[in-house]
mmCIF file of C-alpha atoms in Angstrom:
data_model
loop_
_atom_site.group_PDB
_atom_site.id
_atom_site.type_symbol
_atom_site.label_atom_id
_atom_site.label_comp_id
_atom_site.label_asym_id
_atom_site.label_seq_id
_atom_site.Cartn_x
_atom_site.Cartn_y
_atom_site.Cartn_z
ATOM 1 C CA MET A 1 33.174 5.590 13.093
ATOM 2 C CA ARG A 2 31.031 3.401 15.305
ATOM 3 C CA LEU A 3 28.599 1.150 13.491
ATOM 4 C CA GLY A 4 25.708 -0.947 14.682
ATOM 5 C CA TYR A 5 24.429 -4.078 13.022
ATOM 6 C CA LEU A 6 20.930 -5.446 13.467
ATOM 7 C CA ALA A 7 20.855 -9.166 12.679
ATOM 8 C CA LEU A 8 17.477 -10.597 11.676
ATOM 9 C CA PRO A 9 17.606 -14.399 12.062
ATOM 10 C CA ARG A 10 15.475 -16.143 9.438
ATOM 11 C CA PHE A 11 13.857 -12.842 8.536
ATOM 12 C CA PRO A 12 11.863 -14.110 5.506
ATOM 13 C CA VAL A 13 10.189 -16.775 7.652
ATOM 14 C CA GLN A 14 9.589 -14.219 10.425
ATOM 15 C CA ARG A 15 7.869 -11.921 7.968
ATOM 16 C CA ARG A 16 5.603 -14.622 6.557
ATOM 17 C CA VAL A 17 4.492 -15.790 10.001
ATOM 18 C CA ARG A 18 3.900 -12.196 11.090
ATOM 19 C CA GLU A 19 1.750 -11.471 8.046
ATOM 20 C CA GLN A 20 -0.067 -14.830 8.201
ATOM 21 C CA PRO A 21 -0.412 -16.022 11.819
ATOM 22 C CA GLN A 22 -1.981 -19.303 10.695
ATOM 23 C CA LEU A 23 1.515 -20.361 9.563
ATOM 24 C CA LYS A 24 2.908 -20.250 13.108
ATOM 25 C CA GLY A 25 4.333 -23.617 14.129
ATOM 26 C CA ARG A 26 3.943 -25.150 10.668
ATOM 27 C CA ALA A 27 6.755 -26.793 8.736
ATOM 28 C CA LEU A 28 7.333 -24.585 5.717
ATOM 29 C CA VAL A 29 10.091 -23.611 3.324
ATOM 30 C CA LEU A 30 10.593 -20.639 1.040
ATOM 31 C CA ALA A 31 11.803 -21.819 -2.350
ATOM 32 C CA ARG A 32 13.109 -20.193 -5.512
ATOM 33 C CA GLU A 33 13.134 -21.799 -8.938
ATOM 34 C CA HIS A 34 16.376 -21.994 -10.910
ATOM 35 C CA GLN A 35 16.679 -23.786 -14.269
ATOM 36 C CA GLY A 36 13.446 -25.640 -13.708
ATOM 37 C CA VAL A 37 14.377 -26.885 -10.220
ATOM 38 C CA ARG A 38 13.007 -25.434 -6.998
ATOM 39 C CA TRP A 39 15.587 -24.943 -4.249
ATOM 40 C CA VAL A 40 15.011 -24.301 -0.554
ATOM 41 C CA GLU A 41 16.238 -20.836 0.450
ATOM 42 C CA HIS A 42 14.832 -20.588 3.993
ATOM 43 C CA ALA A 43 13.116 -23.006 6.367
ATOM 44 C CA SER A 44 10.998 -22.624 9.493
ATOM 45 C CA GLY A 45 11.935 -24.069 12.868
ATOM 46 C CA ALA A 46 9.682 -27.093 12.397
ATOM 47 C CA ALA A 47 11.272 -27.790 9.014
ATOM 48 C CA LEU A 48 14.792 -27.448 10.415
ATOM 49 C CA ALA A 49 13.886 -29.924 13.152
ATOM 50 C CA ALA A 50 13.031 -32.410 10.393
ATOM 51 C CA ALA A 51 16.585 -32.115 8.965
ATOM 52 C CA ILE A 52 15.532 -29.837 6.110
ATOM 53 C CA ARG A 53 18.247 -27.340 5.226
ATOM 54 C CA PRO A 54 18.639 -24.446 2.789
ATOM 55 C CA GLY A 55 20.264 -25.635 -0.423
ATOM 56 C CA MET A 56 18.136 -28.762 -0.716
ATOM 57 C CA THR A 57 15.755 -29.304 -3.575
ATOM 58 C CA VAL A 58 12.084 -29.040 -2.698
ATOM 59 C CA ALA A 59 11.573 -32.615 -3.894
ATOM 60 C CA ARG A 60 14.175 -33.945 -1.467
ATOM 61 C CA ALA A 61 12.808 -31.834 1.388
ATOM 62 C CA SER A 62 9.256 -33.039 0.719
ATOM 63 C CA SER A 63 10.426 -36.658 0.781
ATOM 64 C CA ARG A 64 11.833 -36.108 4.263
ATOM 65 C CA LEU A 65 8.684 -34.423 5.542
ATOM 66 C CA PRO A 66 5.405 -35.234 3.764
ATOM 67 C CA GLY A 67 2.958 -32.344 3.926
ATOM 68 C CA LEU A 68 5.732 -29.738 3.865
ATOM 69 C CA LEU A 69 4.326 -26.334 2.886
ATOM 70 C CA THR A 70 6.265 -24.629 0.087
ATOM 71 C CA LEU A 71 5.915 -20.878 -0.488
ATOM 72 C CA PRO A 72 7.627 -18.707 -3.114
ATOM 73 C CA TYR A 73 10.702 -16.707 -2.118
ATOM 74 C CA SER A 74 11.276 -13.241 -3.586
ATOM 75 C CA PRO A 75 14.567 -11.445 -2.758
ATOM 76 C CA ALA A 76 13.049 -8.143 -3.912
ATOM 77 C CA ASP A 77 10.166 -8.450 -1.449
ATOM 78 C CA GLU A 78 12.547 -9.260 1.408
ATOM 79 C CA ALA A 79 14.776 -6.294 0.549
ATOM 80 C CA GLN A 80 11.703 -4.044 0.528
ATOM 81 C CA ALA A 81 10.663 -5.333 3.954
ATOM 82 C CA VAL A 82 14.144 -4.733 5.413
ATOM 83 C CA LEU A 83 14.125 -1.250 3.858
ATOM 84 C CA ALA A 84 10.824 -0.497 5.598
ATOM 85 C CA LEU A 85 12.349 -1.630 8.892
ATOM 86 C CA GLY A 86 15.386 0.593 8.344
ATOM 87 C CA GLU A 87 13.195 3.632 7.699
ATOM 88 C CA ALA A 88 11.226 2.910 10.861
ATOM 89 C CA LEU A 89 14.512 2.967 12.828
ATOM 90 C CA LEU A 90 15.491 6.426 11.554
ATOM 91 C CA THR A 91 14.272 7.842 14.870
ATOM 92 C CA LEU A 92 17.216 6.007 16.506
ATOM 93 C CA ALA A 93 19.853 6.033 13.762
ATOM 94 C CA PRO A 94 20.409 8.837 11.220
ATOM 95 C CA GLY A 95 21.297 6.352 8.470
ATOM 96 C CA PHE A 96 21.254 2.675 7.562
ATOM 97 C CA GLN A 97 22.692 0.327 4.940
ATOM 98 C CA LEU A 98 20.883 -2.822 3.852
ATOM 99 C CA ASP A 99 22.293 -6.322 4.107
ATOM 100 C CA ALA A 100 19.033 -8.009 3.095
ATOM 101 C CA PRO A 101 17.701 -10.356 4.183
ATOM 102 C CA ARG A 102 20.237 -10.976 6.958
ATOM 103 C CA GLY A 103 19.978 -7.526 8.537
ATOM 104 C CA LEU A 104 21.238 -3.961 8.177
ATOM 105 C CA TRP A 105 24.009 -1.687 9.394
ATOM 106 C CA LEU A 106 23.085 1.376 11.451
ATOM 107 C CA ASP A 107 24.894 4.639 12.103
ATOM 108 C CA ALA A 108 25.614 4.523 15.850
ATOM 109 C CA SER A 109 26.597 8.190 16.148
ATOM 110 C CA ALA A 110 23.327 8.936 17.977
ATOM 111 C CA ALA A 111 23.994 6.396 20.746
ATOM 112 C CA ALA A 112 24.902 9.165 23.197
ATOM 113 C CA LEU A 113 21.317 10.426 23.052
ATOM 114 C CA LYS A 114 20.205 7.133 24.609
ATOM 115 C CA GLY A 115 22.807 7.154 27.364
ATOM 116 C CA GLY A 116 25.444 5.027 25.646
ATOM 117 C CA GLU A 117 25.883 2.272 23.120
ATOM 118 C CA ARG A 118 24.352 -0.552 25.146
ATOM 119 C CA PRO A 119 21.114 1.357 25.955
ATOM 120 C CA TRP A 120 21.006 2.380 22.308
ATOM 121 C CA LEU A 121 21.257 -1.259 21.217
ATOM 122 C CA GLN A 122 18.485 -2.149 23.638
ATOM 123 C CA ALA A 123 16.283 0.588 22.154
ATOM 124 C CA VAL A 124 16.956 -0.709 18.624
ATOM 125 C CA VAL A 125 16.014 -4.281 19.558
ATOM 126 C CA GLU A 126 12.880 -3.099 21.385
ATOM 127 C CA ALA A 127 11.807 -0.958 18.421
ATOM 128 C CA CYS A 128 12.345 -3.959 16.176
ATOM 129 C CA ALA A 129 10.240 -6.151 18.481
ATOM 130 C CA ALA A 130 7.456 -3.543 18.504
ATOM 131 C CA LEU A 131 7.240 -3.995 14.731
ATOM 132 C CA GLY A 132 6.953 -7.768 15.093
ATOM 133 C CA ARG A 133 10.571 -8.606 14.243
ATOM 134 C CA GLN A 134 13.114 -10.499 16.340
ATOM 135 C CA GLY A 135 16.621 -9.109 16.135
ATOM 136 C CA GLN A 136 20.069 -9.127 17.694
ATOM 137 C CA ALA A 137 22.319 -6.075 17.670
ATOM 138 C CA ALA A 138 25.970 -5.193 18.187
ATOM 139 C CA VAL A 139 28.211 -2.126 17.927
ATOM 140 C CA ALA A 140 31.808 -2.091 16.683
ATOM 141 C CA SER A 141 34.201 0.078 14.717
ATOM 142 C CA GLU A 142 34.223 -2.190 11.635
ATOM 143 C CA ARG A 143 31.395 -3.517 9.485
ATOM 144 C CA PHE A 144 32.529 -7.141 9.601
ATOM 145 C CA THR A 145 33.127 -7.146 13.347
ATOM 146 C CA ALA A 146 29.682 -5.700 14.075
ATOM 147 C CA GLN A 147 28.066 -8.186 11.688
ATOM 148 C CA VAL A 148 29.701 -11.221 13.329
ATOM 149 C CA ALA A 149 29.092 -9.976 16.884
ATOM 150 C CA ALA A 150 25.384 -9.385 16.233
ATOM 151 C CA GLY A 151 24.949 -12.892 14.865
ATOM 152 C CA ARG A 152 26.161 -14.618 18.022
ATOM 153 C CA SER A 153 24.824 -12.439 20.842
ATOM 154 C CA ALA A 154 21.609 -10.562 21.602
ATOM 155 C CA LEU A 155 23.484 -7.397 22.639
ATOM 156 C CA GLU A 156 27.231 -6.896 22.318
ATOM 157 C CA VAL A 157 29.469 -3.837 22.379
ATOM 158 C CA VAL A 158 32.956 -4.278 20.894
ATOM 159 C CA ALA A 159 35.329 -1.614 22.186
ATOM 160 C CA PRO A 160 37.360 0.415 19.666
ATOM 161 C CA GLY A 161 40.439 -1.588 18.698
ATOM 162 C CA GLY A 162 38.982 -4.804 20.086
ATOM 163 C CA GLY A 163 37.917 -6.311 16.783
ATOM 164 C CA ALA A 164 40.685 -8.942 16.601
ATOM 165 C CA ALA A 165 39.965 -10.223 20.107
ATOM 166 C CA ALA A 166 36.214 -10.313 19.459
ATOM 167 C CA LEU A 167 36.719 -12.358 16.276
ATOM 168 C CA ALA A 168 39.408 -14.725 17.566
ATOM 169 C CA PHE A 169 37.153 -17.751 18.208
ATOM 170 C CA THR A 170 34.799 -17.195 15.266
ATOM 171 C CA PRO A 171 34.688 -20.034 12.682
ATOM 172 C CA LEU A 172 36.208 -19.346 9.274
ATOM 173 C CA GLU A 173 32.799 -19.717 7.604
ATOM 174 C CA ALA A 174 31.891 -16.244 8.890
ATOM 175 C CA LEU A 175 34.108 -14.777 6.151
ATOM 176 C CA SER A 176 31.458 -15.668 3.570
ATOM 177 C CA LEU A 177 29.092 -13.115 5.160
ATOM 178 C CA THR A 178 31.010 -10.291 3.507
ATOM 179 C CA GLY A 179 30.612 -11.565 -0.048
ATOM 180 C CA ARG A 180 34.318 -10.855 -0.603
ATOM 181 C CA VAL A 181 35.508 -14.342 0.403
ATOM 182 C CA ASP A 182 33.612 -17.275 -1.120
ATOM 183 C CA ALA A 183 33.148 -20.838 0.123
ATOM 184 C CA VAL A 184 35.932 -22.181 -2.128
ATOM 185 C CA GLN A 185 38.488 -19.828 -0.579
ATOM 186 C CA VAL A 186 37.276 -20.701 2.921
ATOM 187 C CA GLY A 187 37.739 -24.381 2.057
ATOM 188 C CA ALA A 188 41.277 -23.690 0.878
ATOM 189 C CA LEU A 189 42.082 -22.047 4.210
ATOM 190 C CA ARG A 190 40.600 -25.003 6.059
ATOM 191 C CA SER A 191 42.898 -27.325 4.105
ATOM 192 C CA LEU A 192 45.772 -25.845 6.111
ATOM 193 C CA GLY A 193 44.111 -26.981 9.322
ATOM 194 C CA LEU A 194 42.753 -23.533 10.210
ATOM 195 C CA ALA A 195 39.433 -23.453 12.046
ATOM 196 C CA THR A 196 39.011 -19.950 13.503
ATOM 197 C CA LEU A 197 39.672 -16.374 12.480
ATOM 198 C CA GLY A 198 42.182 -16.042 15.308
ATOM 199 C CA GLU A 199 44.333 -18.783 13.797
ATOM 200 C CA LEU A 200 44.184 -17.072 10.407
ATOM 201 C CA ALA A 201 45.098 -13.698 11.924
ATOM 202 C CA ALA A 202 48.208 -15.227 13.534
ATOM 203 C CA LEU A 203 49.712 -16.259 10.164
ATOM 204 C CA PRO A 204 52.370 -14.016 8.567
ATOM 205 C CA SER A 205 50.842 -11.704 5.993
ATOM 206 C CA GLY A 206 53.552 -12.440 3.434
ATOM 207 C CA ALA A 207 52.990 -16.189 3.566
ATOM 208 C CA VAL A 208 49.215 -15.766 3.195
ATOM 209 C CA ALA A 209 49.672 -13.422 0.215
ATOM 210 C CA ALA A 210 52.134 -15.762 -1.497
ATOM 211 C CA ARG A 211 49.853 -18.793 -1.161
ATOM 212 C CA TYR A 212 46.345 -17.350 -1.588
ATOM 213 C CA GLY A 213 46.857 -14.019 -3.302
ATOM 214 C CA ALA A 214 44.592 -10.994 -2.828
ATOM 215 C CA ALA A 215 41.687 -13.073 -1.514
ATOM 216 C CA GLY A 216 43.868 -14.502 1.247
ATOM 217 C CA VAL A 217 45.152 -11.060 2.204
ATOM 218 C CA GLU A 218 41.577 -9.757 2.406
ATOM 219 C CA ALA A 219 40.527 -12.690 4.589
ATOM 220 C CA ALA A 220 43.494 -12.172 6.938
ATOM 221 C CA ARG A 221 42.732 -8.462 7.283
ATOM 222 C CA LEU A 222 39.123 -9.180 8.167
ATOM 223 C CA ALA A 223 40.274 -11.733 10.747
ATOM 224 C CA ARG A 224 42.438 -9.047 12.381
ATOM 225 C CA GLY A 225 39.490 -6.675 12.655
ATOM 226 C CA ASP A 226 40.678 -4.479 9.798
ATOM 227 C CA ASP A 227 37.810 -3.771 7.412
ATOM 228 C CA GLU A 228 38.433 -0.930 4.966
ATOM 229 C CA VAL A 229 34.938 -0.955 3.478
ATOM 230 C CA GLY A 230 33.179 2.091 4.869
ATOM 231 C CA PHE A 231 29.585 2.785 5.767
ATOM 232 C CA THR A 232 27.495 4.247 2.939
ATOM 233 C CA PRO A 233 23.916 5.074 3.966
ATOM 234 C CA ASP A 234 21.250 3.966 1.525
ATOM 235 C CA ALA A 235 19.215 6.685 -0.139
ATOM 236 C CA LEU A 236 15.552 6.787 0.812
ATOM 237 C CA PRO A 237 13.005 6.182 -1.960
ATOM 238 C CA GLU A 238 11.190 9.306 -3.065
ATOM 239 C CA VAL A 239 7.799 7.587 -2.896
ATOM 240 C CA ILE A 240 6.626 5.516 0.061
ATOM 241 C CA ASP A 241 5.003 2.468 -1.495
ATOM 242 C CA GLU A 242 4.055 -0.802 0.225
ATOM 243 C CA ALA A 243 2.608 -3.960 -1.309
ATOM 244 C CA LEU A 244 1.510 -7.375 -0.098
ATOM 245 C CA ALA A 245 0.755 -10.489 -2.163
ATOM 246 C CA PHE A 246 -1.499 -13.159 -0.692
ATOM 247 C CA ASP A 247 -0.389 -16.779 -0.918
ATOM 248 C CA TRP A 248 -4.045 -17.734 -1.408
ATOM 249 C CA PRO A 249 -6.773 -15.576 -3.002
ATOM 250 C CA ALA A 250 -8.987 -13.926 -0.381
ATOM 251 C CA GLN A 251 -12.717 -14.317 -0.921
ATOM 252 C CA GLN A 252 -13.830 -12.716 2.353
ATOM 253 C CA LEU A 253 -13.211 -9.344 3.946
ATOM 254 C CA GLU A 254 -11.397 -10.608 7.050
ATOM 255 C CA PRO A 255 -8.107 -11.736 5.407
ATOM 256 C CA VAL A 256 -8.092 -8.565 3.305
ATOM 257 C CA LEU A 257 -8.405 -6.412 6.435
ATOM 258 C CA PHE A 258 -5.630 -8.347 8.160
ATOM 259 C CA GLY A 259 -3.347 -7.864 5.165
ATOM 260 C CA LEU A 260 -4.327 -4.209 5.009
ATOM 261 C CA LYS A 261 -3.298 -3.756 8.644
ATOM 262 C CA THR A 262 0.128 -5.214 7.861
ATOM 263 C CA VAL A 263 0.633 -2.840 4.934
ATOM 264 C CA VAL A 264 -0.664 0.198 6.848
ATOM 265 C CA ASP A 265 1.546 -0.526 9.865
ATOM 266 C CA ARG A 266 4.643 -0.718 7.670
ATOM 267 C CA LEU A 267 3.734 2.461 5.821
ATOM 268 C CA ALA A 268 2.976 4.339 9.062
ATOM 269 C CA SER A 269 6.287 3.277 10.625
ATOM 270 C CA ARG A 270 8.137 4.557 7.553
ATOM 271 C CA LEU A 271 6.313 7.882 7.751
ATOM 272 C CA GLN A 272 7.123 8.236 11.453
ATOM 273 C CA GLY A 273 10.767 7.366 10.838
ATOM 274 C CA ARG A 274 11.003 10.116 8.228
ATOM 275 C CA GLY A 275 9.128 12.592 10.413
ATOM 276 C CA GLN A 276 6.371 12.962 7.824
ATOM 277 C CA ALA A 277 2.589 12.725 7.759
ATOM 278 C CA ALA A 278 0.402 11.548 4.892
ATOM 279 C CA VAL A 279 -1.974 13.973 3.171
ATOM 280 C CA ARG A 280 -3.152 11.866 0.226
ATOM 281 C CA LEU A 281 -2.892 8.117 -0.278
ATOM 282 C CA THR A 282 -4.016 5.599 -2.867
ATOM 283 C CA ALA A 283 -4.810 1.958 -2.155
ATOM 284 C CA TRP A 284 -5.248 -0.783 -4.741
ATOM 285 C CA LEU A 285 -6.864 -4.207 -4.506
ATOM 286 C CA VAL A 286 -5.246 -6.660 -6.928
ATOM 287 C CA LEU A 287 -7.868 -9.084 -8.236
ATOM 288 C CA GLU A 288 -7.625 -12.579 -9.667
ATOM 289 C CA GLN A 289 -8.194 -13.650 -13.290
ATOM 290 C CA GLY A 290 -6.441 -10.695 -14.859
ATOM 291 C CA THR A 291 -9.012 -8.174 -13.657
ATOM 292 C CA GLY A 292 -7.638 -4.670 -13.299
ATOM 293 C CA PRO A 293 -6.887 -3.440 -9.764
ATOM 294 C CA VAL A 294 -9.547 -1.556 -7.827
ATOM 295 C CA GLU A 295 -8.314 1.924 -6.900
ATOM 296 C CA LEU A 296 -9.286 3.553 -3.601
ATOM 297 C CA PRO A 297 -8.107 7.184 -3.251
ATOM 298 C CA LEU A 298 -7.957 8.632 0.247
ATOM 299 C CA ARG A 299 -7.489 12.260 1.275
ATOM 300 C CA LEU A 300 -7.060 13.142 4.932
ATOM 301 C CA ALA A 301 -8.596 16.270 6.412
ATOM 302 C CA ARG A 302 -5.537 16.590 8.645
ATOM 303 C CA PRO A 303 -2.109 15.106 7.830
ATOM 304 C CA SER A 304 -1.445 12.018 9.921
ATOM 305 C CA ALA A 305 1.117 9.240 10.356
ATOM 306 C CA GLN A 306 -0.986 7.216 12.785
ATOM 307 C CA GLY A 307 -1.589 3.723 11.484
ATOM 308 C CA LYS A 308 -4.783 3.325 13.508
ATOM 309 C CA LEU A 309 -6.423 6.321 11.817
ATOM 310 C CA LEU A 310 -5.300 5.321 8.318
ATOM 311 C CA LEU A 311 -6.565 1.781 8.846
ATOM 312 C CA GLU A 312 -9.946 3.029 10.082
ATOM 313 C CA LEU A 313 -10.415 5.222 7.016
ATOM 314 C CA LEU A 314 -9.441 2.480 4.573
ATOM 315 C CA ARG A 315 -11.615 -0.046 6.398
ATOM 316 C CA HIS A 316 -14.575 2.316 5.979
ATOM 317 C CA GLN A 317 -14.018 2.424 2.221
ATOM 318 C CA LEU A 318 -13.673 -1.351 1.951
ATOM 319 C CA GLY A 319 -16.917 -1.883 3.857
ATOM 320 C CA ASP A 320 -18.972 -0.420 0.988
ATOM 321 C CA LEU A 321 -16.956 -2.021 -1.819
ATOM 322 C CA VAL A 322 -18.147 -4.964 -3.923
ATOM 323 C CA VAL A 323 -15.649 -6.867 -6.101
ATOM 324 C CA ARG A 324 -16.373 -9.672 -8.555
ATOM 325 C CA SER A 325 -13.123 -11.623 -8.153
ATOM 326 C CA PRO A 326 -11.018 -12.833 -5.204
ATOM 327 C CA VAL A 327 -8.332 -10.454 -3.945
ATOM 328 C CA THR A 328 -4.757 -11.625 -4.524
ATOM 329 C CA GLY A 329 -2.830 -8.627 -3.218
ATOM 330 C CA LEU A 330 -2.780 -5.113 -1.784
ATOM 331 C CA ARG A 331 -0.822 -1.981 -2.535
ATOM 332 C CA LEU A 332 -0.674 1.338 -0.676
ATOM 333 C CA ARG A 333 1.157 4.468 -1.818
ATOM 334 C CA VAL A 334 1.631 7.914 -0.294
ATOM 335 C CA ASP A 335 0.859 10.457 -3.014
ATOM 336 C CA GLU A 336 1.424 13.560 -0.884
ATOM 337 C CA ALA A 337 3.112 14.039 2.475
ATOM 338 C CA CYS A 338 4.243 16.917 4.656
ATOM 339 C CA ALA A 339 6.340 17.418 7.756
ATOM 340 C CA ASP A 340 4.744 15.879 10.823
ATOM 341 C CA GLU A 341 4.742 18.697 13.348
ATOM 342 C CA ALA A 342 5.183 17.298 16.828
ATOM 343 C CA ARG A 343 2.081 17.615 18.968
ATOM 344 C CA GLN A 344 2.224 18.963 22.471
ATOM 345 C CA LEU A 345 2.861 16.198 24.974
ATOM 346 C CA ARG A 346 0.043 15.475 27.419
ATOM 347 C CA LEU A 347 0.109 14.107 30.939
ATOM 348 C CA ASP A 348 -3.157 12.269 30.288
ATOM 349 C CA GLU A 349 -4.509 10.484 27.241
ATOM 350 C CA ALA A 350 -5.655 12.527 24.282
ATOM 351 C CA PRO A 351 -9.433 13.026 24.196
ATOM 352 C CA ALA A 352 -11.258 10.432 22.124
ATOM 353 C CA GLY A 353 -13.377 13.125 20.522
ATOM 354 C CA GLU A 354 -10.406 14.538 18.642
ATOM 355 C CA ALA A 355 -9.605 11.202 16.984
ATOM 356 C CA ALA A 356 -13.281 10.643 16.171
ATOM 357 C CA LEU A 357 -13.484 14.111 14.593
ATOM 358 C CA GLU A 358 -10.495 13.346 12.391
ATOM 359 C CA VAL A 359 -12.161 10.142 11.210
ATOM 360 C CA VAL A 360 -15.406 11.964 10.351
ATOM 361 C CA LEU A 361 -13.628 14.795 8.531
ATOM 362 C CA SER A 362 -11.423 12.426 6.557
ATOM 363 C CA ARG A 363 -14.424 10.294 5.606
ATOM 364 C CA LEU A 364 -16.282 13.352 4.319
ATOM 365 C CA SER A 365 -13.222 14.553 2.429
ATOM 366 C CA SER A 366 -12.695 11.151 0.801
ATOM 367 C CA ALA A 367 -16.365 10.602 -0.058
ATOM 368 C CA LEU A 368 -17.340 14.111 -1.241
ATOM 369 C CA GLY A 369 -13.983 15.603 -2.147
ATOM 370 C CA PRO A 370 -11.863 18.194 -0.326
ATOM 371 C CA GLN A 371 -13.930 21.063 -1.786
ATOM 372 C CA ALA A 372 -16.978 19.857 0.162
ATOM 373 C CA LEU A 373 -15.443 20.889 3.488
ATOM 374 C CA GLN A 374 -15.721 24.666 3.888
ATOM 375 C CA ALA A 375 -15.146 27.079 6.752
ATOM 376 C CA ALA A 376 -16.376 30.643 7.298
ATOM 377 C CA GLU A 377 -13.873 33.498 7.525
ATOM 378 C CA LEU A 378 -15.039 36.852 8.939
ATOM 379 C CA GLN A 379 -14.855 39.910 6.693
ATOM 380 C CA ALA A 380 -14.869 43.621 7.545
ATOM 381 C CA GLN A 381 -18.335 44.289 6.084
ATOM 382 C CA LEU A 382 -21.453 45.837 7.611
ATOM 383 C CA ARG A 383 -23.876 43.744 5.583
ATOM 384 C CA ALA A 384 -24.701 40.398 7.138
ATOM 385 C CA ASP A 385 -24.506 38.510 3.837
ATOM 386 C CA GLY A 386 -21.023 39.889 3.169
ATOM 387 C CA ALA A 387 -19.568 39.616 6.647
ATOM 388 C CA PHE A 388 -17.991 36.257 5.870
ATOM 389 C CA ARG A 389 -16.560 34.237 3.003
ATOM 390 C CA LEU A 390 -16.076 30.517 2.513
ATOM 391 C CA LYS A 391 -12.614 28.998 2.382
ATOM 392 C CA PRO A 392 -11.294 25.405 2.385
ATOM 393 C CA PHE A 393 -11.604 23.908 5.846
ATOM 394 C CA SER A 394 -8.310 23.331 7.602
ATOM 395 C CA PRO A 395 -8.573 22.204 11.233
ATOM 396 C CA PRO A 396 -6.271 24.038 13.646
ATOM 397 C CA ARG A 397 -3.315 22.223 15.064
ATOM 398 C CA PRO A 398 -3.988 20.765 18.500
ATOM 399 C CA GLY A 399 -2.765 23.057 21.238
ATOM 400 C CA HIS A 400 -2.493 26.097 18.962
ATOM 401 C CA ALA A 401 -4.903 29.011 18.800
ATOM 402 C CA PRO A 402 -5.743 30.236 15.288
ATOM 403 C CA ALA A 403 -3.785 33.354 14.372
ATOM 404 C CA GLN A 404 -5.709 36.488 13.372
ATOM 405 C CA ALA A 405 -4.344 38.479 10.475
ATOM 406 C CA GLY A 406 -3.285 41.992 11.428
ATOM 407 C CA ALA A 407 -3.943 41.510 15.128
ATOM 408 C CA ASP A 408 -1.555 42.980 17.649
ATOM 409 C CA PRO A 409 0.401 40.467 19.699
ATOM 410 C CA VAL A 410 -1.252 39.746 23.034
ATOM 411 C CA HIS A 411 0.997 39.670 26.087
ATOM 412 C CA LEU A 412 -0.153 36.866 28.317
ATOM 413 C CA ALA A 413 2.420 37.377 31.066
ATOM 414 C CA ARG A 414 0.931 37.591 34.569
ATOM 415 C CA PRO A 415 1.015 41.221 35.844
ATOM 416 C CA ALA A 416 3.184 41.873 38.867
ATOM 417 C CA ARG A 417 0.578 44.242 40.412
ATOM 418 C CA LEU A 418 -3.151 44.564 39.852
ATOM 419 C CA LEU A 419 -3.713 47.862 41.696
ATOM 420 C CA ARG A 420 -1.764 51.070 41.724
ATOM 421 C CA ALA A 421 0.756 51.298 44.525
ATOM 422 C CA PRO A 422 -0.497 53.434 47.475
#
């Protein structure tokens, strides 16, 4: 089986800068507290340039660079963000497996639909960039080979059976990426004078097993491009739920709207990856000082997965909202979804009136309730007051004429002759 790997260099820092553009170019670290001590987990480019490295204490890092910005690091939040990216890529890969926060494996069986593995990799990287993420991708027949190749090159295709050659000059430290070989075992291999995976692969298997046991055998097999761990796609969550916590409480509407756009874009990309459209959503504003969250229900007149429309509707609701405390976070959940039927492709741009109509209908439905939108249906009655009945309004799909119950099918084929033959 051919597998792709999308490497996301310094993904947690990427995500923070994407969600908060004012952090771009600043020296910052993401830290996690353990036994009362805060440790650096990830650092920005400016912090790395100041000789700050992951594994340092925050106190030591701050002594090297006064004014260093320290933000909390949450592995669960990073895994959720990588999961959202994987769902957005379902239009290119039928399955994915998380390796958060470093990246994720992708099922490359659909590469032929893009004209080959290299064009498929290019499409994956471009889709990642469109979502504001920088990534590097590779394809190989083994998980470990694809993971290593993606970390060193923007695009790389490892031919079947070429894993050993592709890994030959890779440092031994790459073995720790798998989680099956720890740093102590890598240090023991280095004590023999080994520096690369190619040198480890050249050793006799019996000698490696006798000296280092099962861990040494596993390391040697990985170095030869032999990875027995298969690809197991992650199951998709039943409920699409996105959340965002602000590093500083927001007291004005502008930062709330910017955070809302981030959450809506992620939710819309997940819907599009699944081929679904939202029918009902619920948004929450998390307030400071222990105040309960403010709930904002939203019902769309027509199912949609377009982030621009969802953002416009939520922005309209926020414009009339008054809260007594600063906003510390956002949450958005899809309560009801349906299949997103593909719309007919157009040679020109879709008319603006259609999008504006959807906004108006969804606003009315959210403000007055879905029962407020009614449509008239003709009835076979002679009396004028009984010739119609009201039913819930459901706009027709674009490009489709409404079907009439009991009507005979109409043949729209062009006639071969209009007049009778002489």
